[in-house]
């Protein structure tokens, strides 16, 4: 006997209601404005026909304040599991057409359910945030809901990759949950994120501001550093999610998706020899070095607009997924300041928890000198670089291209900080401080008296470089393992990465280290 039509009709009707979110008209309006709906975003993310929804018929419990007669479809969030490029991914996608995507108790239960699923089965979590935050009418229940989500964000941290898309107007908890995840992608056109909106700021401090000023994608990507990628629109945001996932393992117990053949043939790259100017004072674009070294010139830069004096991101070398960390001589001469240290350290830790080898490209004159830097705590922030490199147990390969001075030499993963292999180009300069600084400290009396001060300083600096900063000096003492032609870099890194694939490093057991925060 086939199932009675009555049952099937009821199911179809229930499904239709739940699938229509805040109503067909509202969904249509969004599409007319060029925005995707909560479900469109999932359609774009997942391989066709692979999304299995969990909680379609979940219902809200909100009462009072105009909510009595409302039927909030799915309680404002779509949750489930789908497959992206054949790999399972847990997801939630908030529906702004349903009570502004605000988070009530059932909405939170649904998100927690897929987070637990992600933990159990070891798959990434991708969350599309489009929400006014805690649902005001549910009071402390919605706060508790956020508590449950935050708690799980932390529990999942370092276990499975967590990627947040800020796809709309995200207030309060809808900003804090993403902040606890590994990556935030934000759309340029529609999205804002903030904790206290303009009205609250005006009421408390009297300051006049706008949503754009406190929460736009540009601001969050370049000034606050909260956002890792800015997307032009929803479709682009999904593209970035997929690209990011292609470099990340499903969980911390497996390797990232390396793509290598058994045979390794890598030709020398003469273009690298031409790329770096001989004079240490002349800047070059380190992104060109990365793109030359990376397979197919593909480099997914992370936090491109923030602290541009350091460049971080993912690529492959000889098929092996790596995280690049590189000083950028084009910005602040590649020095390490507070923001660069925060950015670098965070990225190093992401790579370490997800078994991604680190390739560090060094051209650093030192930590950025300055009153504000000292007052704002360059000691504490710079220490994050030292801490995260020393704590990382993934393969660590360092190439010293030009300057590697002082504490910044150590903070860019020197041999003593645990690098497995340190290579230097013939243009490398490694010393306790830059030549000009060293000369001014050691010879300040002579320089004061000298008739032709500038000429003497230049001569002494050249002598200093030759005597104290030569890479052969460091190689002689085994601080670096070899001096190589730039053209050989990619081949040498590829070989080393291959040989380090099974690297094991055990440390004393502890709850966790105490990184300076
Ligand atoms: C209940 C909400 C809501 C909320 C929006 N809505 N936010 N309902 N709780 N938090 C509803 C609106 O009443 C409206 O319902 C619909 O969603 C669309 O909202 P609009 O305001 O019309 O949209 P828009 O003009 O685009 O503005 C979006 C917004 C704004 C900027 C997000 O709605 C807003 O400021 N909301 C409040 C943000 C906030 O303060 N949230 C609490 C944060 S505290 P109708 O029925 O008219 O369509 C928090 C604590 C968590 O999250 C813990 C943090 C650590």
XYZ file of C-alpha atoms and ligand atoms in Angstrom:
572
model
C 0.000 0.000 0.000
C 1.494 3.362 -0.964
C 1.505 6.086 1.674
C -1.791 7.956 1.831
C -1.913 11.132 -0.294
C -3.203 13.058 2.728
C 0.118 12.578 4.502
C 2.090 13.615 1.461
C -0.071 16.709 0.930
C 0.431 17.785 4.535
C 4.187 17.266 4.217
C 4.309 19.254 0.965
C 2.347 22.091 2.530
C 4.547 22.170 5.636
C 7.645 22.141 3.480
C 6.355 24.966 1.288
C 5.628 27.162 4.299
C 9.004 26.501 5.865
C 10.875 27.032 2.599
C 9.257 30.407 1.967
C 11.147 32.065 4.845
C 9.744 35.497 5.635
C 7.443 35.271 2.589
C 7.854 34.970 -1.147
C 7.620 38.735 -1.623
C 10.422 39.500 0.818
C 12.640 36.869 -0.783
C 11.874 38.277 -4.227
C 12.735 41.811 -3.098
C 16.149 40.662 -1.917
C 16.869 39.009 -5.226
C 15.781 42.169 -7.073
C 18.357 44.094 -5.021
C 21.024 41.657 -6.212
C 21.207 39.833 -2.876
C 21.063 36.116 -2.330
C 18.598 34.634 0.127
C 19.708 32.357 2.960
C 18.932 29.325 0.803
C 20.504 30.775 -2.372
C 23.778 31.020 -0.454
C 23.657 27.339 0.418
C 22.750 26.408 -3.153
C 25.847 28.271 -4.313
C 28.085 26.633 -1.710
C 27.114 23.013 -2.109
C 27.456 20.492 -4.907
C 24.032 20.114 -6.512
C 21.581 17.957 -4.581
C 23.914 17.279 -1.644
C 22.434 19.571 1.009
C 20.530 17.727 3.693
C 18.570 20.095 5.878
C 18.318 19.490 9.605
C 15.498 21.264 11.415
C 13.285 22.503 8.570
C 10.207 22.196 10.772
C 11.713 23.772 13.880
C 9.332 26.382 15.279
C 9.839 29.533 17.262
C 8.606 30.018 20.789
C 8.617 33.814 20.822
C 5.581 35.463 22.383
C 4.592 39.082 22.999
C 5.760 42.317 21.355
C 4.002 41.566 18.069
C 5.189 37.975 17.885
C 2.007 36.174 19.014
C 0.580 35.690 15.538
C 3.904 35.182 13.751
C 5.098 31.890 12.406
C 8.834 32.296 12.037
C 9.876 29.834 9.344
C 12.646 27.586 10.643
C 13.031 30.156 13.432
C 15.055 32.311 11.075
C 17.901 29.981 10.204
C 18.559 27.192 7.699
C 20.846 24.454 9.040
C 22.235 21.198 7.701
C 25.064 19.319 6.030
C 26.134 19.514 2.400
C 29.103 18.609 0.231
C 31.512 21.133 -1.248
C 33.820 19.717 -3.925
C 32.912 16.292 -2.583
C 33.758 17.041 1.070
C 31.132 17.324 3.834
C 30.559 20.726 5.432
C 28.199 21.657 8.277
C 26.391 24.926 7.845
C 23.923 27.483 9.107
C 22.511 30.334 7.087
C 20.506 33.027 8.844
C 17.418 34.333 7.095
C 17.068 38.095 7.496
C 13.527 37.973 6.096
C 12.457 36.127 9.266
C 12.510 38.528 12.236
C 15.731 40.051 10.944
C 17.530 36.703 11.291
C 17.532 37.375 15.029
C 18.615 34.548 17.283
C 16.013 33.022 19.579
C 16.237 29.802 21.593
C 15.235 27.366 18.836
C 17.377 29.224 16.274
C 20.346 28.647 18.621
C 19.438 24.993 19.199
C 19.533 24.459 15.427
C 22.961 26.065 15.057
C 24.294 24.068 18.018
C 23.000 20.858 16.476
C 25.092 21.273 13.314
C 28.097 22.440 15.321
C 27.927 19.213 17.352
C 27.579 17.268 14.102
C 30.707 19.014 12.751
C 32.637 18.101 15.876
C 31.537 14.466 15.921
C 32.216 13.833 12.241
C 35.215 16.161 11.874
C 33.991 18.521 9.168
C 34.329 22.302 8.675
C 31.592 24.682 9.774
C 30.534 27.489 7.445
C 28.095 30.045 8.864
C 26.286 32.735 6.875
C 25.526 35.519 9.334
C 22.709 37.890 8.460
C 21.149 38.799 11.767
C 20.116 41.584 14.104
C 21.677 39.577 16.968
C 19.901 38.384 20.080
C 16.112 38.336 19.520
C 14.914 41.082 21.784
C 11.544 39.448 22.546
C 13.187 36.286 23.851
C 15.305 38.141 26.378
C 17.654 36.024 28.402
C 16.760 32.913 26.367
C 18.441 34.454 23.331
C 21.461 35.497 25.376
C 21.697 31.932 26.614
C 21.428 30.787 22.989
C 24.426 32.913 22.063
C 26.272 31.534 25.078
C 25.656 28.025 23.747
C 26.932 28.999 20.304
C 30.019 30.840 21.622
C 30.853 27.903 23.878
C 30.787 25.573 20.901
C 32.780 27.999 18.731
C 35.557 27.708 21.298
C 35.148 23.950 21.654
C 35.455 23.533 17.881
C 38.389 25.946 17.661
C 41.456 24.032 16.489
C 39.359 20.918 15.851
C 37.543 21.799 12.615
C 37.908 24.913 10.432
C 35.217 27.502 11.156
C 34.440 30.055 8.467
C 32.010 32.932 8.953
C 30.466 34.963 6.166
C 29.092 38.329 7.210
C 26.452 38.568 4.555
C 24.200 41.305 5.921
C 23.662 43.576 8.876
C 25.152 41.749 11.839
C 24.757 43.168 15.317
C 25.876 42.041 18.767
C 26.163 38.284 19.061
C 26.024 37.943 15.274
C 29.436 39.628 15.265
C 30.920 37.879 18.284
C 30.305 34.345 17.080
C 32.239 35.068 13.838
C 35.012 36.653 15.893
C 35.493 33.296 17.619
C 35.860 31.489 14.290
C 38.982 31.079 12.107
C 38.106 33.279 9.128
C 35.632 36.054 8.436
C 34.549 36.937 4.894
C 32.415 40.054 4.529
C 30.481 41.362 1.540
C 31.237 44.911 0.480
C 27.783 45.901 -0.723
C 25.369 45.044 2.037
C 27.171 43.891 5.142
C 27.999 45.767 8.310
C 29.078 44.356 11.653
C 29.110 46.109 14.976
C 28.605 45.597 18.691
C 27.019 48.949 19.593
C 25.165 50.723 16.787
C 25.185 54.481 16.022
C 22.123 55.179 18.232
C 23.683 53.501 21.256
C 26.996 55.282 20.666
C 25.210 58.643 20.415
C 23.209 57.982 23.590
C 26.220 56.900 25.649
C 29.100 59.014 24.357
C 27.395 61.749 22.356
C 29.469 60.830 19.273
C 27.774 61.061 15.878
C 28.585 58.191 13.565
C 27.165 55.951 10.852
C 26.873 52.211 10.294
C 29.462 52.570 7.518
C 31.976 54.268 9.776
C 31.769 51.712 12.555
C 30.948 48.577 10.642
C 31.655 48.543 6.887
C 33.633 45.771 5.247
C 36.399 48.242 4.279
C 36.776 49.436 7.860
C 36.709 45.955 9.342
C 39.240 44.690 6.808
C 41.738 47.552 6.899
C 41.469 49.291 10.279
C 40.118 46.888 12.904
C 41.530 43.770 11.227
C 38.430 41.771 12.197
C 37.755 40.666 8.635
C 40.027 38.399 6.582
C 38.451 38.749 3.130
C 36.234 41.366 1.489
C 33.859 39.949 -1.128
C 32.205 42.013 -3.835
C 28.864 40.240 -3.353
C 27.289 37.016 -2.077
C 28.483 34.912 -5.019
C 32.049 36.134 -4.545
C 31.852 35.398 -0.803
C 30.879 31.806 -1.558
C 33.735 31.564 -4.061
C 36.181 32.640 -1.342
C 34.724 30.057 1.070
C 35.283 27.312 -1.495
C 38.799 28.531 -2.264
C 39.637 28.625 1.452
C 38.232 25.148 2.033
C 40.437 23.841 -0.797
C 43.499 24.553 1.386
C 42.109 23.383 4.730
C 41.835 19.873 6.149
C 38.398 18.709 7.277
C 39.683 18.499 10.854
C 42.852 18.655 12.927
C 43.453 14.887 12.733
C 44.015 14.778 8.976
C 46.368 16.403 6.482
C 45.277 19.382 4.416
C 44.342 18.554 0.797
C 47.839 18.191 -0.674
C 47.816 17.369 -4.383
C 51.104 15.811 -5.372
C 52.433 13.191 -7.739
C 55.189 10.811 -6.660
C 57.620 12.326 -9.093
C 58.920 15.784 -8.289
C 60.430 17.812 -11.112
C 60.977 21.454 -10.489
C 62.956 23.687 -12.790
C 65.048 26.656 -11.603
C 63.253 29.991 -11.747
C 65.664 32.560 -13.154
C 63.006 35.271 -12.831
C 63.562 35.214 -9.065
C 67.205 36.179 -9.538
C 66.016 39.317 -11.314
C 63.290 40.185 -8.862
C 65.174 41.253 -5.768
C 67.222 44.439 -6.076
C 70.777 44.311 -4.813
C 70.488 47.400 -2.664
C 68.888 46.564 0.650
C 67.239 49.979 0.609
C 65.351 49.429 -2.609
C 61.925 47.879 -2.033
C 60.444 44.974 -3.993
C 57.031 43.372 -3.903
C 57.241 40.176 -1.878
C 53.902 39.035 -3.314
C 55.689 38.565 -6.637
C 58.170 36.256 -4.914
C 55.327 34.245 -3.357
C 53.421 34.023 -6.626
C 56.569 32.881 -8.422
C 57.275 30.161 -5.871
C 53.686 28.919 -5.520
C 52.255 26.222 -7.829
C 50.436 27.771 -10.794
C 51.203 31.197 -9.288
C 48.155 30.712 -7.054
C 48.207 32.507 -3.731
C 45.159 33.051 -1.528
C 46.095 36.097 0.487
C 44.542 36.398 3.949
C 43.905 39.844 5.530
C 45.189 41.588 2.412
C 44.105 45.041 3.536
C 45.328 44.917 7.141
C 48.924 45.459 8.343
C 50.246 45.305 4.816
C 53.845 45.241 6.037
C 53.377 41.505 6.504
C 51.838 39.223 3.887
C 50.173 35.934 4.848
C 48.158 33.375 2.923
C 47.876 29.925 1.421
C 49.365 28.279 -1.611
C 50.959 24.994 -2.668
C 54.568 24.140 -3.412
C 55.080 20.914 -5.357
C 51.486 20.080 -4.470
C 51.902 20.522 -0.713
C 49.646 23.059 0.970
C 51.663 25.725 2.784
C 51.041 28.893 4.724
C 53.263 31.769 3.557
C 54.394 34.423 6.037
C 56.462 37.183 4.437
C 57.705 40.658 5.243
C 56.588 43.213 2.648
C 59.441 45.659 1.945
C 57.007 47.937 0.062
C 55.172 48.898 3.279
C 56.942 50.342 6.338
C 60.112 48.735 4.917
C 58.714 45.373 5.997
C 59.192 46.106 9.701
C 57.139 44.317 12.323
C 54.726 46.529 14.230
C 51.834 45.750 16.552
C 49.252 44.987 13.871
C 51.686 42.968 11.737
C 52.612 40.884 14.771
C 48.967 40.197 15.594
C 48.234 39.272 11.996
C 51.303 37.067 11.581
C 50.869 35.266 14.905
C 47.218 34.505 14.306
C 47.962 33.058 10.874
C 50.855 30.937 12.170
C 48.521 29.438 14.765
C 45.824 28.705 12.183
C 48.408 26.826 10.104
C 49.723 24.944 13.105
C 46.339 23.693 14.307
C 45.456 22.524 10.805
C 48.762 20.771 9.994
C 49.785 23.263 7.327
C 53.574 23.703 6.926
C 54.891 27.242 7.237
C 57.121 28.933 4.673
C 58.602 32.171 5.995
C 60.195 34.723 3.654
C 62.331 37.228 5.506
C 63.306 40.798 4.707
C 62.882 42.589 7.988
C 64.784 45.621 9.267
C 63.472 45.110 12.814
C 60.526 45.963 15.008
C 59.073 49.350 14.063
C 60.586 52.066 16.263
C 58.163 54.644 17.686
C 56.722 56.101 20.871
C 53.191 54.908 20.129
C 54.394 51.421 19.289
C 56.174 51.172 22.655
C 53.238 52.679 24.547
C 50.674 50.451 22.857
C 52.706 47.388 23.723
C 54.952 46.250 20.872
C 56.696 44.083 23.466
C 53.506 42.140 24.209
C 52.333 42.020 20.597
C 55.730 41.246 19.055
C 56.072 38.422 21.582
C 53.065 36.773 19.894
C 55.215 36.145 16.813
C 57.993 34.593 18.893
C 55.489 32.533 20.840
C 53.490 31.228 17.924
C 56.509 30.235 15.818
C 58.208 28.506 18.749
C 54.979 26.713 19.655
C 54.263 25.565 16.094
C 55.162 21.932 15.456
C 54.321 21.810 11.733
C 57.238 21.838 9.255
C 58.824 25.290 9.344
C 60.974 26.472 6.430
C 62.613 29.884 6.381
C 64.184 31.765 3.484
C 66.188 34.846 4.408
C 66.043 36.991 1.297
C 67.678 40.182 2.517
C 67.619 41.831 5.931
C 67.091 39.795 9.084
C 67.965 42.028 11.965
C 67.704 41.807 15.720
C 64.663 40.462 17.501
C 62.755 40.499 14.222
C 65.244 37.930 12.814
C 64.170 35.620 15.632
C 60.495 36.594 15.264
C 60.568 35.503 11.607
C 61.343 31.888 12.516
C 65.093 31.592 12.754
C 66.877 28.282 13.364
C 66.797 28.893 17.111
C 63.039 29.371 17.096
C 62.614 25.882 15.708
C 62.858 26.246 11.914
C 63.536 22.853 10.350
C 65.412 24.382 7.447
C 66.830 27.873 7.009
C 68.017 28.915 3.575
C 69.513 32.303 2.713
C 69.971 34.128 -0.545
C 73.422 35.636 -1.201
C 71.803 39.040 -0.591
C 70.937 38.131 3.015
C 72.128 40.291 5.883
C 71.834 38.762 9.320
C 72.977 40.679 12.353
C 72.002 41.990 15.736
C 70.957 45.314 14.198
C 71.004 47.181 10.883
C 74.362 48.516 9.671
C 73.415 52.197 10.058
C 72.120 51.672 13.598
C 75.158 49.621 14.616
C 77.584 52.221 13.262
C 75.800 55.053 15.028
C 75.980 53.179 18.349
C 79.585 51.955 18.036
C 81.147 55.047 16.406
C 79.038 57.960 17.600
C 82.099 59.753 19.061
C 84.109 59.364 15.831
C 81.155 60.398 13.725
C 80.593 63.494 15.851
C 84.172 64.604 15.276
C 84.410 63.589 11.614
C 84.553 66.304 8.969
C 82.790 64.225 6.345
C 80.355 62.453 8.555
C 78.094 60.954 5.896
C 80.979 59.478 3.948
C 82.511 57.903 7.056
C 79.141 56.483 8.137
C 78.611 54.872 4.710
C 82.117 53.365 4.697
C 81.711 51.970 8.206
C 78.259 50.589 7.378
C 79.661 48.770 4.329
C 82.496 47.337 6.438
C 80.003 46.309 9.110
C 77.839 44.502 6.563
C 80.784 42.615 5.176
C 82.210 41.717 8.591
C 79.106 41.052 10.659
C 76.070 40.559 8.452
C 77.295 38.200 5.722
C 75.117 35.109 5.279
C 78.305 33.006 5.053
C 79.116 34.027 8.595
C 75.775 32.647 9.798
C 76.143 29.600 7.559
C 79.579 29.018 9.050
C 78.032 28.888 12.498
C 75.137 26.689 11.283
C 72.482 29.322 11.950
C 71.506 28.868 8.346
C 71.710 25.568 6.527
C 72.640 26.749 3.074
C 73.107 29.800 0.889
C 71.224 29.335 -2.379
C 70.496 31.205 -5.587
C 67.025 32.733 -5.534
C 66.277 30.660 -8.653
C 66.691 27.457 -6.616
C 64.207 28.449 -3.922
C 61.084 26.685 -5.136
C 62.909 23.402 -5.816
C 64.631 23.430 -2.446
C 61.401 24.203 -0.597
C 59.493 21.528 -2.504
C 62.104 18.903 -1.629
C 62.202 19.922 2.009
C 58.408 19.943 2.307
C 58.239 16.461 0.808
C 60.876 15.202 3.237
C 59.092 16.751 6.225
C 55.613 15.390 5.504
C 55.845 12.909 8.368
C 57.409 15.347 10.830
C 56.631 14.519 14.440
C 57.410 16.758 17.345
C 56.285 15.966 20.843
C 56.186 18.572 23.582
C 55.646 18.289 27.346
C 51.939 17.808 27.974
C 50.091 20.846 29.306
C 46.643 22.420 29.079
C 47.880 25.110 26.728
C 50.706 27.582 26.552
C 50.126 31.093 27.846
C 50.494 33.229 24.714
C 50.732 36.978 25.445
C 47.343 38.420 24.403
C 14.115 41.059 17.125
C 14.773 42.148 15.230
C 16.098 42.293 15.728
C 16.356 41.776 17.014
C 16.015 43.184 13.780
N 14.779 42.732 14.034
N 16.831 42.945 14.818
N 13.805 41.542 15.925
N 15.362 41.165 17.680
N 17.594 41.847 17.555
C 13.609 42.785 13.152
C 13.056 44.200 13.012
O 12.190 44.488 14.087
C 12.321 44.096 11.691
O 11.113 43.419 11.904
C 13.206 43.175 10.884
O 13.990 42.450 11.848
C 14.150 43.899 9.962
O 14.848 44.881 10.710
P 14.996 46.397 10.241
O 15.444 47.181 11.407
O 13.761 46.801 9.515
O 16.162 46.249 9.167
P 17.348 47.241 8.865
O 16.851 48.631 8.731
O 18.068 46.635 7.703
O 18.302 47.214 10.152
C 18.946 46.026 10.523
C 19.607 46.224 11.901
C 18.540 46.719 12.926
C 20.753 47.223 11.756
C 20.213 44.871 12.309
O 17.386 45.889 12.803
C 19.002 46.715 14.341
O 19.756 47.613 14.762
N 18.568 45.711 15.105
C 18.878 45.595 16.510
C 20.291 45.226 16.708
C 20.624 44.930 18.154
O 20.788 45.841 18.938
N 20.568 43.637 18.512
C 20.762 43.151 19.824
C 22.219 42.931 20.016
S 22.612 42.363 21.610
P 9.792 43.678 11.021
O 8.750 42.856 11.664
O 9.553 45.152 11.087
O 10.146 43.220 9.642
C 23.194 40.861 21.356
C 23.695 40.211 22.608
C 24.448 38.937 22.299
O 23.218 40.364 20.313
C 25.621 38.770 23.144
C 26.785 39.539 22.637
C 28.054 39.264 23.355
